[in-house]
mmCIF file of C-alpha atoms and ligand atoms in Angstrom:
data_model
loop_
_atom_site.group_PDB
_atom_site.id
_atom_site.type_symbol
_atom_site.label_atom_id
_atom_site.label_comp_id
_atom_site.label_asym_id
_atom_site.label_seq_id
_atom_site.Cartn_x
_atom_site.Cartn_y
_atom_site.Cartn_z
ATOM 1 C CA MET A 648 122.338 88.972 85.629
ATOM 2 C CA ASP A 649 123.367 88.455 89.263
ATOM 3 C CA ASN A 650 126.013 91.227 89.352
ATOM 4 C CA GLU A 651 126.463 94.730 90.827
ATOM 5 C CA SER A 652 123.566 96.208 88.765
ATOM 6 C CA THR A 653 121.002 93.735 90.165
ATOM 7 C CA LEU A 654 118.695 95.662 92.401
ATOM 8 C CA LEU A 655 116.237 92.866 93.383
ATOM 9 C CA THR A 656 116.308 89.114 93.089
ATOM 10 C CA GLY A 657 113.251 87.017 93.911
ATOM 11 C CA GLN A 658 114.205 83.259 94.013
ATOM 12 C CA ARG A 659 111.450 80.505 94.026
ATOM 13 C CA LEU A 660 108.944 82.754 95.698
ATOM 14 C CA SER A 661 105.688 81.146 96.606
ATOM 15 C CA LYS A 662 102.472 82.120 98.494
ATOM 16 C CA GLN A 663 99.896 79.616 99.618
ATOM 17 C CA PHE A 664 96.391 80.867 100.723
ATOM 18 C CA LYS A 665 94.876 77.832 102.339
ATOM 19 C CA GLY A 666 94.090 75.569 99.393
ATOM 20 C CA LEU A 667 95.266 78.043 96.634
ATOM 21 C CA LEU A 668 98.892 78.355 95.449
ATOM 22 C CA ALA A 669 98.480 81.966 94.375
ATOM 23 C CA VAL A 670 102.168 82.375 93.526
ATOM 24 C CA SER A 671 104.341 79.341 92.724
ATOM 25 C CA GLY A 672 108.224 79.302 92.368
ATOM 26 C CA VAL A 673 108.505 82.721 90.947
ATOM 27 C CA ASP A 674 112.150 83.917 89.890
ATOM 28 C CA ILE A 675 112.416 87.562 89.230
ATOM 29 C CA GLU A 676 115.308 89.920 88.620
ATOM 30 C CA ILE A 677 115.347 93.681 88.218
ATOM 31 C CA ALA A 678 118.369 95.632 87.377
ATOM 32 C CA GLU A 679 119.338 99.345 88.058
ATOM 33 C CA GLY A 680 117.535 101.597 85.758
ATOM 34 C CA GLU A 681 115.254 98.738 84.293
ATOM 35 C CA ILE A 682 111.511 99.145 83.483
ATOM 36 C CA VAL A 683 110.184 95.687 84.015
ATOM 37 C CA GLY A 684 106.597 94.669 83.253
ATOM 38 C CA LEU A 685 104.519 91.984 85.137
ATOM 39 C CA ILE A 686 101.477 90.894 83.307
ATOM 40 C CA GLY A 687 99.015 88.233 83.195
ATOM 41 C CA PRO A 688 95.304 87.484 83.267
ATOM 42 C CA ASN A 689 93.022 88.409 86.078
ATOM 43 C CA GLY A 690 93.863 86.326 89.198
ATOM 44 C CA ALA A 691 97.360 85.260 87.800
ATOM 45 C CA GLY A 692 99.067 86.449 91.084
ATOM 46 C CA LYS A 693 100.386 89.858 90.026
ATOM 47 C CA SER A 694 99.142 91.655 93.231
ATOM 48 C CA THR A 695 100.256 88.858 95.479
ATOM 49 C CA THR A 696 103.647 88.938 93.804
ATOM 50 C CA PHE A 697 103.790 92.653 94.570
ATOM 51 C CA ASN A 698 102.910 91.927 98.133
ATOM 52 C CA LEU A 699 105.629 89.348 98.473
ATOM 53 C CA LEU A 700 108.272 91.714 97.021
ATOM 54 C CA SER A 701 107.205 94.648 99.149
ATOM 55 C CA GLY A 702 106.849 92.807 102.609
ATOM 56 C CA PHE A 703 103.054 92.937 102.713
ATOM 57 C CA LEU A 704 102.979 89.362 102.558
ATOM 58 C CA LYS A 705 105.361 86.744 103.912
ATOM 59 C CA PRO A 706 106.370 84.091 101.237
ATOM 60 C CA THR A 707 105.468 80.498 102.139
ATOM 61 C CA ALA A 708 108.633 79.707 100.507
ATOM 62 C CA GLY A 709 111.560 81.384 98.522
ATOM 63 C CA ARG A 710 114.006 84.082 98.973
ATOM 64 C CA LEU A 711 113.979 87.976 98.384
ATOM 65 C CA THR A 712 117.228 89.938 98.059
ATOM 66 C CA ILE A 713 117.078 93.691 97.639
ATOM 67 C CA ARG A 714 120.456 95.604 96.949
ATOM 68 C CA GLY A 715 122.460 92.544 98.215
ATOM 69 C CA VAL A 716 120.579 92.268 101.502
ATOM 70 C CA ASP A 717 118.391 89.336 102.435
ATOM 71 C CA MET A 718 114.674 90.680 102.682
ATOM 72 C CA SER A 719 112.856 87.318 102.981
ATOM 73 C CA GLY A 720 110.149 87.722 105.575
ATOM 74 C CA ALA A 721 110.904 91.490 106.049
ATOM 75 C CA VAL A 722 107.969 93.900 106.875
ATOM 76 C CA PRO A 723 107.181 96.754 104.419
ATOM 77 C CA GLU A 724 108.999 99.362 106.463
ATOM 78 C CA GLN A 725 112.235 97.543 106.392
ATOM 79 C CA VAL A 726 111.751 96.814 102.611
ATOM 80 C CA SER A 727 111.177 100.513 101.827
ATOM 81 C CA LYS A 728 114.106 101.472 104.002
ATOM 82 C CA GLN A 729 116.119 99.114 101.725
ATOM 83 C CA GLY A 730 114.702 101.009 98.569
ATOM 84 C CA LEU A 731 111.585 99.446 97.241
ATOM 85 C CA VAL A 732 108.387 101.540 97.533
ATOM 86 C CA ARG A 733 105.119 100.368 95.944
ATOM 87 C CA THR A 734 101.703 101.870 94.985
ATOM 88 C CA PHE A 735 98.426 99.970 95.415
ATOM 89 C CA GLN A 736 96.010 98.941 92.850
ATOM 90 C CA HIS A 737 93.280 101.095 94.321
ATOM 91 C CA GLY A 738 95.278 104.165 95.214
ATOM 92 C CA SER A 739 97.708 104.988 97.985
ATOM 93 C CA TYR A 740 97.095 108.380 99.237
ATOM 94 C CA LEU A 741 95.341 109.683 102.438
ATOM 95 C CA PRO A 742 91.936 111.091 101.038
ATOM 96 C CA SER A 743 91.265 113.719 103.709
ATOM 97 C CA MET A 744 94.763 115.460 103.338
ATOM 98 C CA THR A 745 96.062 117.928 101.006
ATOM 99 C CA VAL A 746 98.237 117.155 98.095
ATOM 100 C CA HIS A 747 101.211 118.784 99.724
ATOM 101 C CA ASP A 748 100.842 116.860 102.884
ATOM 102 C CA ASN A 749 100.392 113.616 101.064
ATOM 103 C CA VAL A 750 103.570 114.113 99.165
ATOM 104 C CA LEU A 751 105.243 115.218 102.369
ATOM 105 C CA ILE A 752 104.555 111.734 103.949
ATOM 106 C CA GLY A 753 106.285 110.130 100.979
ATOM 107 C CA CYS A 754 109.290 112.528 101.484
ATOM 108 C CA LEU A 755 109.403 111.855 105.279
ATOM 109 C CA GLY A 756 109.920 108.142 104.320
ATOM 110 C CA GLY A 757 112.800 109.079 102.178
ATOM 111 C CA ILE A 758 114.170 111.104 104.992
ATOM 112 C CA ARG A 759 113.846 108.213 107.601
ATOM 113 C CA SER A 760 115.529 105.935 105.137
ATOM 114 C CA GLY A 761 118.514 108.330 104.611
ATOM 115 C CA ARG A 762 117.851 108.958 100.803
ATOM 116 C CA VAL A 763 116.403 112.465 101.293
ATOM 117 C CA LYS A 764 118.367 115.047 103.345
ATOM 118 C CA THR A 765 116.228 116.962 105.686
ATOM 119 C CA ALA A 766 117.575 120.211 104.167
ATOM 120 C CA ASP A 767 116.343 119.138 100.750
ATOM 121 C CA ARG A 768 112.739 118.394 102.027
ATOM 122 C CA ARG A 769 111.108 121.512 100.362
ATOM 123 C CA ARG A 770 112.840 120.960 97.064
ATOM 124 C CA ASN A 771 112.003 117.271 96.997
ATOM 125 C CA ILE A 772 108.330 117.852 97.534
ATOM 126 C CA ASP A 773 108.267 120.627 94.817
ATOM 127 C CA ASP A 774 110.006 118.284 92.484
ATOM 128 C CA ALA A 775 107.501 115.441 93.034
ATOM 129 C CA ILE A 776 104.623 117.731 92.666
ATOM 130 C CA GLY A 777 106.021 119.384 89.520
ATOM 131 C CA LEU A 778 107.076 116.096 87.987
ATOM 132 C CA PHE A 779 103.555 114.412 88.253
ATOM 133 C CA GLY A 780 101.706 117.481 87.023
ATOM 134 C CA LEU A 781 100.338 118.528 90.419
ATOM 135 C CA ALA A 782 101.555 122.186 90.606
ATOM 136 C CA GLY A 783 98.760 124.581 91.435
ATOM 137 C CA HIS A 784 96.952 121.732 93.486
ATOM 138 C CA GLU A 785 99.275 121.668 96.535
ATOM 139 C CA THR A 786 96.281 122.763 98.829
ATOM 140 C CA ASP A 787 93.620 120.665 97.364
ATOM 141 C CA ILE A 788 92.071 117.884 99.469
ATOM 142 C CA ALA A 789 93.106 114.576 97.810
ATOM 143 C CA ARG A 790 89.564 113.201 97.657
ATOM 144 C CA ASN A 791 88.307 116.132 95.787
ATOM 145 C CA LEU A 792 90.930 115.726 93.003
ATOM 146 C CA PRO A 793 89.848 114.323 89.611
ATOM 147 C CA HIS A 794 90.583 110.536 89.091
ATOM 148 C CA GLY A 795 93.685 111.210 86.993
ATOM 149 C CA LEU A 796 95.281 113.476 89.401
ATOM 150 C CA GLN A 797 94.552 111.192 92.186
ATOM 151 C CA ARG A 798 96.472 108.424 90.429
ATOM 152 C CA LEU A 799 99.249 110.825 89.785
ATOM 153 C CA LEU A 800 99.365 111.707 93.437
ATOM 154 C CA SER A 801 99.841 108.128 94.461
ATOM 155 C CA MET A 802 102.828 108.015 92.180
ATOM 156 C CA ALA A 803 104.122 111.326 93.387
ATOM 157 C CA ILE A 804 104.080 110.052 97.046
ATOM 158 C CA ALA A 805 106.114 107.079 96.045
ATOM 159 C CA PHE A 806 108.645 109.097 94.128
ATOM 160 C CA ALA A 807 109.234 111.683 96.940
ATOM 161 C CA ALA A 808 110.534 108.738 98.921
ATOM 162 C CA ARG A 809 113.348 108.597 96.250
ATOM 163 C CA PRO A 810 113.402 104.756 96.296
ATOM 164 C CA ALA A 811 115.747 102.687 94.140
ATOM 165 C CA LEU A 812 112.782 100.753 92.690
ATOM 166 C CA ILE A 813 109.130 101.822 92.587
ATOM 167 C CA CYS A 814 106.509 99.100 92.063
ATOM 168 C CA PHE A 815 103.291 100.400 90.427
ATOM 169 C CA ASP A 816 100.171 98.193 90.630
ATOM 170 C CA GLU A 817 97.816 99.217 87.756
ATOM 171 C CA PRO A 818 98.747 102.920 87.688
ATOM 172 C CA LEU A 819 97.182 103.850 84.445
ATOM 173 C CA THR A 820 93.560 102.528 85.219
ATOM 174 C CA GLY A 821 91.029 105.288 84.193
ATOM 175 C CA LEU A 822 93.600 107.765 82.863
ATOM 176 C CA ASN A 823 92.887 109.232 79.318
ATOM 177 C CA GLN A 824 95.248 108.797 76.439
ATOM 178 C CA THR A 825 97.013 112.128 77.068
ATOM 179 C CA GLU A 826 97.436 111.465 80.900
ATOM 180 C CA VAL A 827 98.806 107.940 79.869
ATOM 181 C CA ALA A 828 101.437 109.351 77.427
ATOM 182 C CA GLY A 829 102.407 112.150 80.132
ATOM 183 C CA THR A 830 102.855 109.352 82.772
ATOM 184 C CA LEU A 831 105.017 107.172 80.554
ATOM 185 C CA ASP A 832 107.244 110.182 79.937
ATOM 186 C CA VAL A 833 107.557 110.567 83.491
ATOM 187 C CA TYR A 834 108.538 106.860 83.891
ATOM 188 C CA ARG A 835 111.394 107.513 81.313
ATOM 189 C CA GLN A 836 112.578 110.390 83.516
ATOM 190 C CA LEU A 837 112.517 108.220 86.607
ATOM 191 C CA THR A 838 114.922 105.738 85.068
ATOM 192 C CA SER A 839 116.933 108.348 82.995
ATOM 193 C CA THR A 840 117.361 111.376 85.334
ATOM 194 C CA HIS A 841 116.668 109.782 88.671
ATOM 195 C CA ARG A 842 118.213 106.301 87.951
ATOM 196 C CA MET A 843 115.379 104.556 89.422
ATOM 197 C CA SER A 844 113.955 101.107 88.409
ATOM 198 C CA ILE A 845 110.346 100.454 87.820
ATOM 199 C CA LEU A 846 108.213 97.344 88.097
ATOM 200 C CA LEU A 847 104.860 97.771 86.400
ATOM 201 C CA VAL A 848 101.723 95.798 86.611
ATOM 202 C CA GLU A 849 99.361 97.104 84.096
ATOM 203 C CA HIS A 850 96.461 95.979 81.962
ATOM 204 C CA ASN A 851 97.047 98.671 79.345
ATOM 205 C CA MET A 852 99.148 96.358 76.951
ATOM 206 C CA ARG A 853 100.046 99.120 74.466
ATOM 207 C CA ALA A 854 101.438 101.191 77.428
ATOM 208 C CA VAL A 855 103.429 98.064 78.777
ATOM 209 C CA MET A 856 104.597 97.107 75.416
ATOM 210 C CA SER A 857 105.921 100.674 74.589
ATOM 211 C CA ILE A 858 107.763 101.300 78.004
ATOM 212 C CA CYS A 859 109.113 98.108 79.403
ATOM 213 C CA ASP A 860 112.558 96.766 78.655
ATOM 214 C CA ARG A 861 111.516 93.457 79.736
ATOM 215 C CA ILE A 862 108.300 91.671 80.794
ATOM 216 C CA TYR A 863 107.369 88.679 82.904
ATOM 217 C CA VAL A 864 104.235 86.898 82.185
ATOM 218 C CA LEU A 865 102.477 85.288 85.049
ATOM 219 C CA HIS A 866 99.740 82.502 84.675
ATOM 220 C CA HIS A 867 98.185 80.603 87.436
ATOM 221 C CA GLY A 868 100.932 81.854 89.719
ATOM 222 C CA GLU A 869 103.807 80.811 87.575
ATOM 223 C CA ILE A 870 106.105 82.707 85.351
ATOM 224 C CA ILE A 871 105.296 81.307 81.930
ATOM 225 C CA PHE A 872 107.500 83.596 79.945
ATOM 226 C CA THR A 873 110.166 86.422 80.279
ATOM 227 C CA GLY A 874 111.441 88.498 77.439
ATOM 228 C CA THR A 875 111.390 91.638 75.655
ATOM 229 C CA PRO A 876 108.025 93.288 74.498
ATOM 230 C CA ASP A 877 108.523 91.884 70.920
ATOM 231 C CA THR A 878 109.200 88.357 72.034
ATOM 232 C CA VAL A 879 106.255 88.446 74.501
ATOM 233 C CA LYS A 880 103.878 89.625 71.704
ATOM 234 C CA THR A 881 104.688 86.794 69.535
ATOM 235 C CA SER A 882 104.865 84.035 72.071
ATOM 236 C CA ASP A 883 102.500 81.149 71.658
ATOM 237 C CA VAL A 884 102.499 80.280 75.322
ATOM 238 C CA VAL A 885 101.597 83.971 76.133
ATOM 239 C CA LEU A 886 98.824 84.148 73.645
ATOM 240 C CA LYS A 887 97.300 80.874 74.692
ATOM 241 C CA ALA A 888 97.322 82.216 78.464
ATOM 242 C CA TYR A 889 95.449 85.150 77.306
ATOM 243 C CA LEU A 890 92.794 83.194 75.149
ATOM 244 C CA GLY A 891 89.271 83.882 76.480
ATOM 245 C CA GLU A 892 90.567 87.100 78.174
ATOM 246 C CA ALA A 893 89.259 90.392 77.199
ATOM 247 C CA HIS A 894 92.678 91.757 76.613
ATOM 248 C CA ASP A 895 94.634 92.911 73.508
ATOM 249 C CA ILE A 896 98.118 91.716 73.536
HETATM 250 N N1 ADP B 1062 94.461 87.325 100.881
HETATM 251 C C1 ADP B 1062 94.149 86.376 100.020
HETATM 252 N N2 ADP B 1062 93.520 85.238 100.525
HETATM 253 C C2 ADP B 1062 93.083 84.365 99.794
HETATM 254 N N3 ADP B 1062 93.308 84.298 98.339
HETATM 255 C C3 ADP B 1062 93.854 85.385 97.878
HETATM 256 C C4 ADP B 1062 94.271 86.546 98.609
HETATM 257 N N4 ADP B 1062 94.803 87.382 97.855
HETATM 258 C C5 ADP B 1062 94.615 86.880 96.460
HETATM 259 N N5 ADP B 1062 94.051 85.756 96.494
HETATM 260 C C6 ADP B 1062 93.826 84.932 95.415
HETATM 261 O O1 ADP B 1062 95.048 84.586 94.829
HETATM 262 C C7 ADP B 1062 94.953 84.581 93.421
HETATM 263 C C8 ADP B 1062 95.857 85.775 92.846
HETATM 264 O O2 ADP B 1062 95.275 86.919 93.115
HETATM 265 P P1 ADP B 1062 95.948 88.434 92.667
HETATM 266 O O3 ADP B 1062 97.352 88.301 93.121
HETATM 267 O O4 ADP B 1062 95.152 89.433 93.207
HETATM 268 O O5 ADP B 1062 96.047 88.294 91.157
HETATM 269 P P2 ADP B 1062 96.068 89.541 90.117
HETATM 270 O O6 ADP B 1062 96.589 90.760 90.895
HETATM 271 O O7 ADP B 1062 96.949 88.870 89.083
HETATM 272 O O8 ADP B 1062 94.687 89.760 89.483
HETATM 273 C C9 ADP B 1062 93.300 84.915 93.042
HETATM 274 O O9 ADP B 1062 92.944 83.698 92.824
HETATM 275 C C10 ADP B 1062 93.018 85.464 94.301
HETATM 276 O O10 ADP B 1062 91.625 85.294 94.528
HETATM 277 MG MG1 MG B 1063 95.815 92.709 90.936
#
């Protein structure tokens, strides 16, 4: 798949924490417009992989290329300028600021990176607020929002930076079924209308299976399987990795 449509390539990425090899020789590719899942039991190395892709951790070994530029060892700001923006597992917004100002911060990241024109600032913020169902909450302080809206706010901030690739770390945790369905609809719009790609780490297997084009399965820091949702569901190695885990697959 190494052609023009490849957005991100990670080659043999590894991360060693003292005695623990948390991520080991991970090969990952994401194409333009693709929704890619990254799943695996707790402690498999999903968040560490996210940190390696987004510049929050330096790989011990391996190479990272984003839109044709070598980003191995780059810091988060360089990676986000190159078009990759991520959310964090436990929320990524400033709790004491309003919804509007939080989304503005995302938008300013887009302006700094040249993906959003200064003249489009107002419209971009309104679009992000509208898309993620936050209209009417612009002046609410983020910490006072219900949990579901806080999750959506983290995603709206990332979207407002207009990246080529958004990496969501467990974005659906604590959302009710209606909120999950609404969020998956938004993901489809991100890829179809906005031509973004998505990397999704998520424990809600039903959601992952329904939205992803392709899935990588991590176990003990290694990719043990890659394929479409249907092939993942019926893979013996995947089922074995999940045995003893409290997940439905
Ligand atoms: N900063 C760190 N220092 C030491 N060990 C870490 C660090 N971050 C993660 N780990 C360990 O690396 C492994 C993978 O963690 P993580 O990537 O958070 O897994 P996941 O997101 O799949 O649950 C775990 O054993 C975890 O304890
Ligand atoms: Mg994690």
